[in-house]
Amino acid sequence: KDQEFYKNYMDKQYAKYNVVTHHDLIPENIYEVPSSEMGVVIVEGKHPDIALTLGEYFNALRSASQEREDISLPQVRSRILKKETDSRVMYAAAQDAKLLTRKKDDYQIQQTSLSTILSFWYSEEVSDKITVSQEEIQKYYNDNLGRLMIQAHREIRQFVAKNEKDAKKHQKAIAGFLKKGQTTKIIDLIRAESLKPEGDGILPNVYANGIIPGIGRDQVYNNKVWETKPGTVSDIFTNSKDEIVFFYITSETPAVPRPMEDVAASLRSNVHRTKANELFDERKEQLLEEYAVVIHYDRLVSRITPEELFVVAEDAQRRSAYADAVSTYDQIITDFAGSDHAYRALFMKGFVLAENMGNTDKAIEVFSQCLSMNPKGDLNEAIEFMMESLLSGELPEFMQAD
């Protein structure tokens, strides 16, 4: 209902302000627009604040690119243009309704103003000062080729049998047809006898990721796909859906790098972001020194109880966010130093490091600190047992990975 209302509202506002978009003034390649044309108005209406220039549109595209959107796609650029136009039309409506005057003391307005000023500062002091050359894009592409690969994948043709006896009979027949190159006979057999003849048994795009299309996660099946040699029929096995199956490889596509031209926009964005982060850190350090900033961490007092922090840490463990769990236990250890809460948090930190993060050396170090903190603690017997197990390399059963 929100979406329906929004569309109807915007249609009325577009008509009210007679909004016109000059698509013919928008070049195909925005990066080649000379600075002299950045002031060209590509969207206009009866209210002056609706006007959108080529330069403003360019900035919106650049922001989207920094958020890892592929602005080389026409549909992405069209959506961004619509979003920018909608914003200006709504702002015009807000101006006419004197919304800013009525809400000038609103906390949200003040925070938004601050955020906008900071955004301008970042653009002027950091983002706008970054240039990305073709040579830098090429180097980034070369350095990250491993992450830019189109992963190897296989296509298979499977047969789902009624029982083991039928599976063995049909497996033998299909192996014979495959050897003679009689694909038509294989397809006829699948259509007549397989429990799943859809698509003539074809399952495309099977990657080495533990997943089988149409089934979902099935590590055993996936392993067999990558262990079976092309030109041969797999052995008979039961998949994760308790179906009796076998298959053969119909085609194989090796891993290949994505062409640089296909990912150029993303590469440019990544290089720009990396350089901007470096310049931002540099400017931040300069400003901290210039304004003699001192952060009094020792004056911070936690208003969260240790019990609440333990709940936060345990929730992070359940979500497998182990680094967050360790960070929260560290907060308990620091904020409630010397207490029984700190002792128990130190124990749990060691446990997470050992069981979930596999950091044996660090876990042993933390357990040692735990024993030193409270030599008579009620957890010490368990700590000593775990330390002995970690040092011997023989984890107790409850700490072993599934």
Short mmCIF file of C-alpha atoms in Angstrom, two decimals:
data_model
loop_
_atom_site.label_atom_id
_atom_site.label_comp_id
_atom_site.label_asym_id
_atom_site.label_seq_id
_atom_site.Cartn_x
_atom_site.Cartn_y
_atom_site.Cartn_z
CA LYS A 1 0.00 0.00 0.00
CA ASP A 2 2.95 2.31 0.72
CA GLN A 3 4.32 1.70 -2.75
CA GLU A 4 0.94 2.26 -4.38
CA PHE A 5 0.40 5.49 -2.44
CA TYR A 6 3.93 6.70 -3.24
CA LYS A 7 3.49 6.08 -6.98
CA ASN A 8 0.14 7.90 -7.08
CA TYR A 9 1.56 10.79 -5.05
CA MET A 10 4.62 11.17 -7.28
CA ASP A 11 2.52 11.00 -10.45
CA LYS A 12 0.47 13.93 -9.13
CA GLN A 13 3.59 15.91 -8.18
CA TYR A 14 5.23 15.30 -11.56
CA ALA A 15 2.06 16.61 -13.24
CA LYS A 16 1.76 19.54 -10.81
CA TYR A 17 5.34 20.71 -11.47
CA ASN A 18 5.33 19.75 -15.15
CA VAL A 19 8.56 17.74 -14.76
CA VAL A 20 10.49 17.17 -18.00
CA THR A 21 13.57 14.94 -18.43
CA HIS A 22 15.81 15.72 -21.42
CA HIS A 23 17.14 12.24 -22.18
CA ASP A 24 18.70 13.50 -25.40
CA LEU A 25 21.11 15.66 -23.38
CA ILE A 26 22.47 12.71 -21.41
CA PRO A 27 25.58 11.24 -23.09
CA GLU A 28 26.12 7.49 -23.34
CA ASN A 29 29.52 7.73 -21.65
CA ILE A 30 29.21 10.05 -18.67
CA TYR A 31 32.98 9.85 -17.99
CA GLU A 32 33.74 11.65 -21.24
CA VAL A 33 31.61 14.72 -20.48
CA PRO A 34 33.78 17.87 -20.52
CA SER A 35 33.64 20.06 -17.41
CA SER A 36 32.13 22.87 -19.50
CA GLU A 37 28.93 20.80 -19.97
CA MET A 38 28.46 19.77 -16.32
CA GLY A 39 26.02 22.66 -15.82
CA VAL A 40 23.64 21.47 -18.56
CA VAL A 41 20.14 20.97 -17.09
CA ILE A 42 18.77 17.51 -17.89
CA VAL A 43 15.66 17.63 -15.63
CA GLU A 44 13.51 20.70 -15.01
CA GLY A 45 10.06 21.72 -13.77
CA LYS A 46 8.01 24.68 -12.60
CA HIS A 47 9.87 24.82 -9.26
CA PRO A 48 13.53 25.96 -9.50
CA ASP A 49 14.74 23.30 -7.01
CA ILE A 50 13.68 20.52 -9.39
CA ALA A 51 16.47 21.35 -11.86
CA LEU A 52 19.05 18.55 -12.14
CA THR A 53 22.31 19.19 -13.97
CA LEU A 54 24.58 16.77 -15.75
CA GLY A 55 27.20 17.35 -13.06
CA GLU A 56 24.75 16.49 -10.25
CA TYR A 57 23.68 13.38 -12.10
CA PHE A 58 27.36 12.47 -12.53
CA ASN A 59 27.89 12.80 -8.75
CA ALA A 60 24.90 10.53 -8.09
CA LEU A 61 26.34 7.91 -10.46
CA ARG A 62 29.72 8.16 -8.79
CA SER A 63 28.17 7.65 -5.34
CA ALA A 64 26.30 4.61 -6.65
CA SER A 65 29.51 3.25 -8.12
CA GLN A 66 31.23 3.65 -4.76
CA GLU A 67 28.40 1.55 -3.31
CA ARG A 68 29.40 -1.15 -5.83
CA GLU A 69 26.52 -0.65 -8.23
CA ASP A 70 27.35 -1.34 -11.87
CA ILE A 71 26.58 2.05 -13.44
CA SER A 72 27.52 0.71 -16.89
CA LEU A 73 24.09 -0.99 -16.96
CA PRO A 74 21.37 1.21 -18.56
CA GLN A 75 18.74 0.02 -16.07
CA VAL A 76 20.92 1.05 -13.12
CA ARG A 77 21.55 4.51 -14.57
CA SER A 78 17.85 4.92 -15.33
CA ARG A 79 16.91 4.00 -11.75
CA ILE A 80 19.44 6.47 -10.32
CA LEU A 81 18.11 9.25 -12.56
CA LYS A 82 14.54 8.51 -11.43
CA LYS A 83 15.61 8.48 -7.78
CA GLU A 84 17.39 11.84 -8.12
CA THR A 85 14.41 13.37 -9.91
CA ASP A 86 11.96 12.04 -7.31
CA SER A 87 14.08 13.58 -4.54
CA ARG A 88 14.03 17.00 -6.17
CA VAL A 89 10.28 16.87 -6.79
CA MET A 90 9.63 15.90 -3.16
CA TYR A 91 11.97 18.68 -1.99
CA ALA A 92 10.03 21.17 -4.10
CA ALA A 93 6.79 19.97 -2.49
CA ALA A 94 8.39 20.25 0.97
CA GLN A 95 9.54 23.81 0.20
CA ASP A 96 6.06 24.84 -0.91
CA ALA A 97 4.67 23.35 2.30
CA LYS A 98 7.29 25.34 4.32
CA LEU A 99 8.31 22.06 5.95
CA LEU A 100 11.86 23.19 6.77
CA THR A 101 10.61 26.33 8.53
CA ARG A 102 8.22 24.27 10.63
CA LYS A 103 10.82 21.61 11.47
CA LYS A 104 14.01 23.71 11.74
CA ASP A 105 14.54 22.78 15.42
CA ASP A 106 13.90 19.09 14.84
CA TYR A 107 16.82 16.88 15.98
CA GLN A 108 16.64 14.77 12.83
CA ILE A 109 16.86 17.88 10.62
CA GLN A 110 19.92 19.08 12.55
CA GLN A 111 21.63 15.69 12.26
CA THR A 112 20.82 15.49 8.55
CA SER A 113 22.31 18.95 8.07
CA LEU A 114 25.46 17.88 9.90
CA SER A 115 25.68 14.70 7.84
CA THR A 116 25.29 16.67 4.61
CA ILE A 117 28.01 19.14 5.59
CA LEU A 118 30.35 16.26 6.43
CA SER A 119 29.53 14.68 3.08
CA PHE A 120 30.48 17.91 1.31
CA TRP A 121 33.69 18.07 3.32
CA TYR A 122 34.56 14.50 2.38
CA SER A 123 33.91 15.20 -1.30
CA GLU A 124 36.05 18.34 -1.34
CA GLU A 125 38.88 17.13 0.91
CA VAL A 126 39.06 13.49 -0.15
CA SER A 127 36.87 12.08 -2.92
CA ASP A 128 37.22 14.88 -5.48
CA LYS A 129 41.00 14.89 -5.10
CA ILE A 130 41.32 11.26 -6.16
CA THR A 131 42.06 10.41 -9.77
CA VAL A 132 42.17 6.88 -11.16
CA SER A 133 44.29 6.15 -14.21
CA GLN A 134 43.82 3.33 -16.70
CA GLU A 135 47.20 1.96 -15.58
CA GLU A 136 45.93 1.72 -11.97
CA ILE A 137 42.80 -0.08 -13.11
CA GLN A 138 44.90 -2.52 -15.13
CA LYS A 139 47.21 -3.15 -12.17
CA TYR A 140 44.26 -3.75 -9.83
CA TYR A 141 42.81 -6.16 -12.38
CA ASN A 142 46.12 -8.06 -12.64
CA ASP A 143 46.63 -8.14 -8.86
CA ASN A 144 43.11 -9.44 -8.19
CA LEU A 145 42.68 -11.78 -11.12
CA GLY A 146 42.01 -14.71 -8.79
CA ARG A 147 38.92 -12.97 -7.35
CA LEU A 148 37.65 -11.95 -10.77
CA MET A 149 37.34 -15.45 -12.18
CA ILE A 150 34.20 -16.96 -13.65
CA GLN A 151 34.32 -20.15 -11.61
CA ALA A 152 34.64 -23.53 -13.26
CA HIS A 153 31.36 -25.40 -13.57
CA ARG A 154 29.95 -28.59 -15.04
CA GLU A 155 26.66 -29.64 -16.58
CA ILE A 156 25.40 -33.12 -15.78
CA ARG A 157 22.58 -35.39 -16.90
CA GLN A 158 21.15 -37.38 -13.99
CA PHE A 159 18.95 -40.45 -13.79
CA VAL A 160 16.67 -40.93 -10.76
CA ALA A 161 15.83 -44.61 -10.33
CA LYS A 162 12.90 -46.34 -8.66
CA ASN A 163 15.16 -48.74 -6.75
CA GLU A 164 18.70 -50.16 -6.68
CA LYS A 165 17.88 -52.94 -9.14
CA ASP A 166 16.52 -50.52 -11.75
CA ALA A 167 19.44 -48.16 -11.14
CA LYS A 168 22.03 -50.87 -11.91
CA LYS A 169 20.17 -51.94 -15.06
CA HIS A 170 19.79 -48.40 -16.42
CA GLN A 171 23.30 -47.39 -15.38
CA LYS A 172 24.72 -50.20 -17.49
CA ALA A 173 22.53 -49.25 -20.46
CA ILE A 174 23.43 -45.55 -20.28
CA ALA A 175 27.13 -46.37 -19.96
CA GLY A 176 26.86 -48.34 -23.20
CA PHE A 177 24.96 -45.57 -25.00
CA LEU A 178 27.46 -42.98 -23.75
CA LYS A 179 30.41 -44.98 -25.04
CA LYS A 180 28.81 -45.19 -28.49
CA GLY A 181 27.78 -41.52 -28.47
CA GLN A 182 24.07 -42.41 -28.62
CA THR A 183 22.73 -39.40 -26.71
CA THR A 184 19.22 -39.72 -28.20
CA LYS A 185 18.83 -43.20 -26.71
CA ILE A 186 19.94 -41.88 -23.30
CA ILE A 187 17.33 -39.12 -23.45
CA ASP A 188 14.60 -41.60 -24.53
CA LEU A 189 15.49 -43.84 -21.57
CA ILE A 190 15.42 -40.94 -19.11
CA ARG A 191 12.03 -39.78 -20.42
CA ALA A 192 10.62 -43.28 -20.11
CA GLU A 193 12.14 -44.54 -16.85
CA SER A 194 13.62 -41.73 -14.72
CA LEU A 195 11.56 -40.43 -11.80
CA LYS A 196 12.73 -36.95 -12.74
CA PRO A 197 12.73 -36.67 -16.54
CA GLU A 198 12.29 -32.87 -16.56
CA GLY A 199 14.79 -31.16 -18.86
CA ASP A 200 15.93 -34.61 -20.01
CA GLY A 201 17.77 -34.93 -16.69
CA ILE A 202 20.04 -31.93 -17.30
CA LEU A 203 21.34 -30.04 -14.24
CA PRO A 204 23.38 -27.02 -15.43
CA ASN A 205 25.95 -24.86 -13.66
CA VAL A 206 27.17 -27.20 -10.96
CA TYR A 207 29.99 -25.36 -9.17
CA ALA A 208 32.41 -26.85 -6.63
CA ASN A 209 30.47 -25.26 -3.79
CA GLY A 210 28.58 -28.15 -2.20
CA ILE A 211 25.31 -27.23 -3.95
CA ILE A 212 23.32 -29.10 -6.60
CA PRO A 213 20.80 -27.08 -8.70
CA GLY A 214 17.24 -28.07 -7.88
CA ILE A 215 18.32 -29.88 -4.72
CA GLY A 216 20.26 -27.40 -2.63
CA ARG A 217 23.15 -28.26 -0.34
CA ASP A 218 24.38 -31.78 -0.98
CA GLN A 219 28.12 -32.07 -0.40
CA VAL A 220 28.28 -35.78 -1.26
CA TYR A 221 26.53 -35.30 -4.61
CA ASN A 222 28.64 -32.22 -5.39
CA ASN A 223 31.87 -34.06 -4.60
CA LYS A 224 30.88 -36.89 -6.95
CA VAL A 225 30.23 -34.40 -9.75
CA TRP A 226 33.80 -33.15 -9.47
CA GLU A 227 35.33 -36.60 -8.92
CA THR A 228 33.62 -38.23 -11.93
CA LYS A 229 35.63 -38.15 -15.16
CA PRO A 230 33.94 -36.81 -18.31
CA GLY A 231 32.88 -39.66 -20.60
CA THR A 232 32.09 -41.98 -17.70
CA VAL A 233 28.95 -42.71 -15.66
CA SER A 234 29.09 -42.08 -11.94
CA ASP A 235 28.47 -44.76 -9.37
CA ILE A 236 24.97 -45.19 -7.92
CA PHE A 237 24.31 -43.31 -4.67
CA THR A 238 21.54 -41.73 -2.59
CA ASN A 239 21.31 -37.93 -2.67
CA SER A 240 20.21 -35.63 0.18
CA LYS A 241 16.57 -36.08 -0.92
CA ASP A 242 16.87 -39.86 -0.43
CA GLU A 243 16.68 -40.41 -4.20
CA ILE A 244 18.69 -43.17 -5.89
CA VAL A 245 20.68 -41.45 -8.63
CA PHE A 246 23.61 -41.61 -11.02
CA PHE A 247 24.77 -39.18 -13.70
CA TYR A 248 27.37 -38.34 -16.30
CA ILE A 249 29.11 -35.10 -17.29
CA THR A 250 27.65 -33.48 -20.41
CA SER A 251 29.96 -30.45 -20.53
CA GLU A 252 32.68 -28.72 -18.54
CA THR A 253 33.59 -25.03 -18.45
CA PRO A 254 37.01 -24.23 -16.96
CA ALA A 255 37.61 -21.21 -14.73
CA VAL A 256 38.38 -18.11 -16.80
CA PRO A 257 39.00 -14.48 -15.82
CA ARG A 258 36.22 -12.01 -16.48
CA PRO A 259 37.15 -9.65 -19.34
CA MET A 260 38.45 -6.39 -17.94
CA GLU A 261 35.97 -4.33 -19.95
CA ASP A 262 33.09 -6.16 -18.22
CA VAL A 263 34.27 -5.14 -14.75
CA ALA A 264 35.98 -1.82 -15.54
CA ALA A 265 33.42 0.30 -13.65
CA SER A 266 33.70 -1.88 -10.57
CA LEU A 267 37.50 -1.86 -10.77
CA ARG A 268 37.56 1.93 -11.04
CA SER A 269 35.30 2.16 -8.00
CA ASN A 270 37.49 -0.21 -5.96
CA VAL A 271 40.68 1.67 -6.81
CA HIS A 272 39.02 5.00 -6.04
CA ARG A 273 37.72 3.69 -2.70
CA THR A 274 41.14 2.34 -1.69
CA LYS A 275 42.90 5.61 -2.50
CA ALA A 276 40.15 7.64 -0.81
CA ASN A 277 40.42 5.58 2.39
CA GLU A 278 44.18 6.17 2.47
CA LEU A 279 43.78 9.93 1.94
CA PHE A 280 40.96 10.11 4.52
CA ASP A 281 43.12 8.40 7.17
CA GLU A 282 45.91 10.85 6.37
CA ARG A 283 43.61 13.88 6.66
CA LYS A 284 42.07 12.54 9.85
CA GLU A 285 45.48 12.24 11.53
CA GLN A 286 46.35 15.77 10.40
CA LEU A 287 43.12 17.15 11.89
CA LEU A 288 43.52 15.27 15.17
CA GLU A 289 46.96 16.83 15.51
CA GLU A 290 45.87 20.28 14.32
CA TYR A 291 43.04 20.46 16.86
CA ALA A 292 45.05 18.70 19.63
CA VAL A 293 42.29 16.14 20.11
CA VAL A 294 42.44 14.05 23.29
CA ILE A 295 40.01 11.18 23.81
CA HIS A 296 39.64 10.32 27.52
CA TYR A 297 38.76 6.65 27.31
CA ASP A 298 39.38 6.35 31.06
CA ARG A 299 36.38 8.64 31.68
CA LEU A 300 33.95 6.35 29.88
CA VAL A 301 31.66 4.48 32.24
CA SER A 302 29.61 1.50 31.09
CA ARG A 303 25.91 1.78 31.87
CA ILE A 304 25.31 -1.75 30.59
CA THR A 305 25.29 -4.46 33.24
CA PRO A 306 27.66 -7.42 32.89
CA GLU A 307 24.64 -9.70 32.64
CA GLU A 308 23.39 -7.74 29.61
CA LEU A 309 26.83 -7.89 28.00
CA PHE A 310 26.97 -11.67 28.49
CA VAL A 311 23.64 -11.93 26.64
CA VAL A 312 25.07 -9.83 23.78
CA ALA A 313 28.19 -12.03 23.60
CA GLU A 314 26.18 -15.27 23.67
CA ASP A 315 23.90 -13.97 20.94
CA ALA A 316 26.98 -13.19 18.80
CA GLN A 317 28.17 -16.78 19.34
CA ARG A 318 24.82 -18.16 18.20
CA ARG A 319 25.11 -16.05 15.03
CA SER A 320 28.67 -17.34 14.48
CA ALA A 321 29.91 -13.74 14.88
CA TYR A 322 32.82 -14.95 16.98
CA ALA A 323 34.96 -11.82 16.65
CA ASP A 324 32.01 -9.77 18.01
CA ALA A 325 31.62 -12.21 20.89
CA VAL A 326 35.32 -11.90 21.80
CA SER A 327 35.07 -8.09 21.59
CA THR A 328 32.10 -8.08 23.99
CA TYR A 329 33.90 -10.38 26.44
CA ASP A 330 36.85 -7.96 26.25
CA GLN A 331 34.48 -5.13 27.20
CA ILE A 332 33.37 -7.06 30.30
CA ILE A 333 37.00 -7.80 31.20
CA THR A 334 37.92 -4.09 30.90
CA ASP A 335 34.81 -2.48 32.42
CA PHE A 336 34.55 -4.89 35.35
CA ALA A 337 38.25 -5.61 35.90
CA GLY A 338 39.06 -7.85 38.85
CA SER A 339 35.48 -9.01 39.35
CA ASP A 340 34.03 -12.49 39.02
CA HIS A 341 32.33 -11.23 35.82
CA ALA A 342 35.75 -10.47 34.29
CA TYR A 343 36.99 -13.92 35.33
CA ARG A 344 34.06 -15.65 33.64
CA ALA A 345 34.31 -13.44 30.55
CA LEU A 346 38.00 -14.30 30.25
CA PHE A 347 37.10 -17.99 30.46
CA MET A 348 34.45 -17.61 27.73
CA LYS A 349 36.86 -15.64 25.53
CA GLY A 350 39.37 -18.50 25.74
CA PHE A 351 36.64 -21.01 24.99
CA VAL A 352 35.51 -19.13 21.84
CA LEU A 353 39.10 -18.70 20.65
CA ALA A 354 39.72 -22.43 21.04
CA GLU A 355 36.45 -23.98 19.93
CA ASN A 356 35.11 -21.55 17.34
CA MET A 357 38.13 -19.67 16.01
CA GLY A 358 40.79 -22.39 16.19
CA ASN A 359 43.34 -19.99 17.74
CA THR A 360 45.01 -22.45 20.10
CA ASP A 361 48.00 -20.30 21.11
CA LYS A 362 45.85 -17.30 21.98
CA ALA A 363 43.34 -19.50 23.83
CA ILE A 364 46.08 -20.99 26.00
CA GLU A 365 47.38 -17.48 26.75
CA VAL A 366 43.87 -16.33 27.78
CA PHE A 367 43.27 -19.41 29.95
CA SER A 368 46.61 -18.74 31.70
CA GLN A 369 45.49 -15.17 32.45
CA CYS A 370 42.26 -16.60 33.80
CA LEU A 371 44.10 -18.85 36.26
CA SER A 372 46.30 -15.95 37.37
CA MET A 373 43.29 -13.66 37.88
CA ASN A 374 41.54 -16.08 40.24
CA PRO A 375 43.77 -18.95 41.48
CA LYS A 376 40.85 -20.44 43.43
CA GLY A 377 38.15 -19.89 40.80
CA ASP A 378 35.42 -22.50 40.36
CA LEU A 379 36.21 -22.77 36.63
CA ASN A 380 39.91 -23.52 37.10
CA GLU A 381 39.53 -27.30 36.93
CA ALA A 382 37.79 -27.03 33.54
CA ILE A 383 40.39 -24.47 32.38
CA GLU A 384 43.31 -26.76 33.29
CA PHE A 385 41.62 -29.68 31.53
CA MET A 386 41.12 -27.62 28.34
CA MET A 387 44.66 -26.24 28.44
CA GLU A 388 46.06 -29.77 28.75
CA SER A 389 43.92 -30.89 25.80
CA LEU A 390 44.97 -27.91 23.67
CA LEU A 391 48.66 -28.45 24.43
CA SER A 392 48.40 -32.15 23.54
CA GLY A 393 46.44 -31.41 20.37
CA GLU A 394 43.66 -33.78 21.45
CA LEU A 395 40.53 -31.70 21.90
CA PRO A 396 37.82 -33.06 24.18
CA GLU A 397 34.79 -34.35 22.29
CA PHE A 398 32.55 -31.36 23.12
CA MET A 399 35.12 -28.97 21.56
CA GLN A 400 35.58 -30.91 18.33
CA ALA A 401 34.10 -29.47 15.13
CA ASP A 402 31.16 -31.36 13.60
#
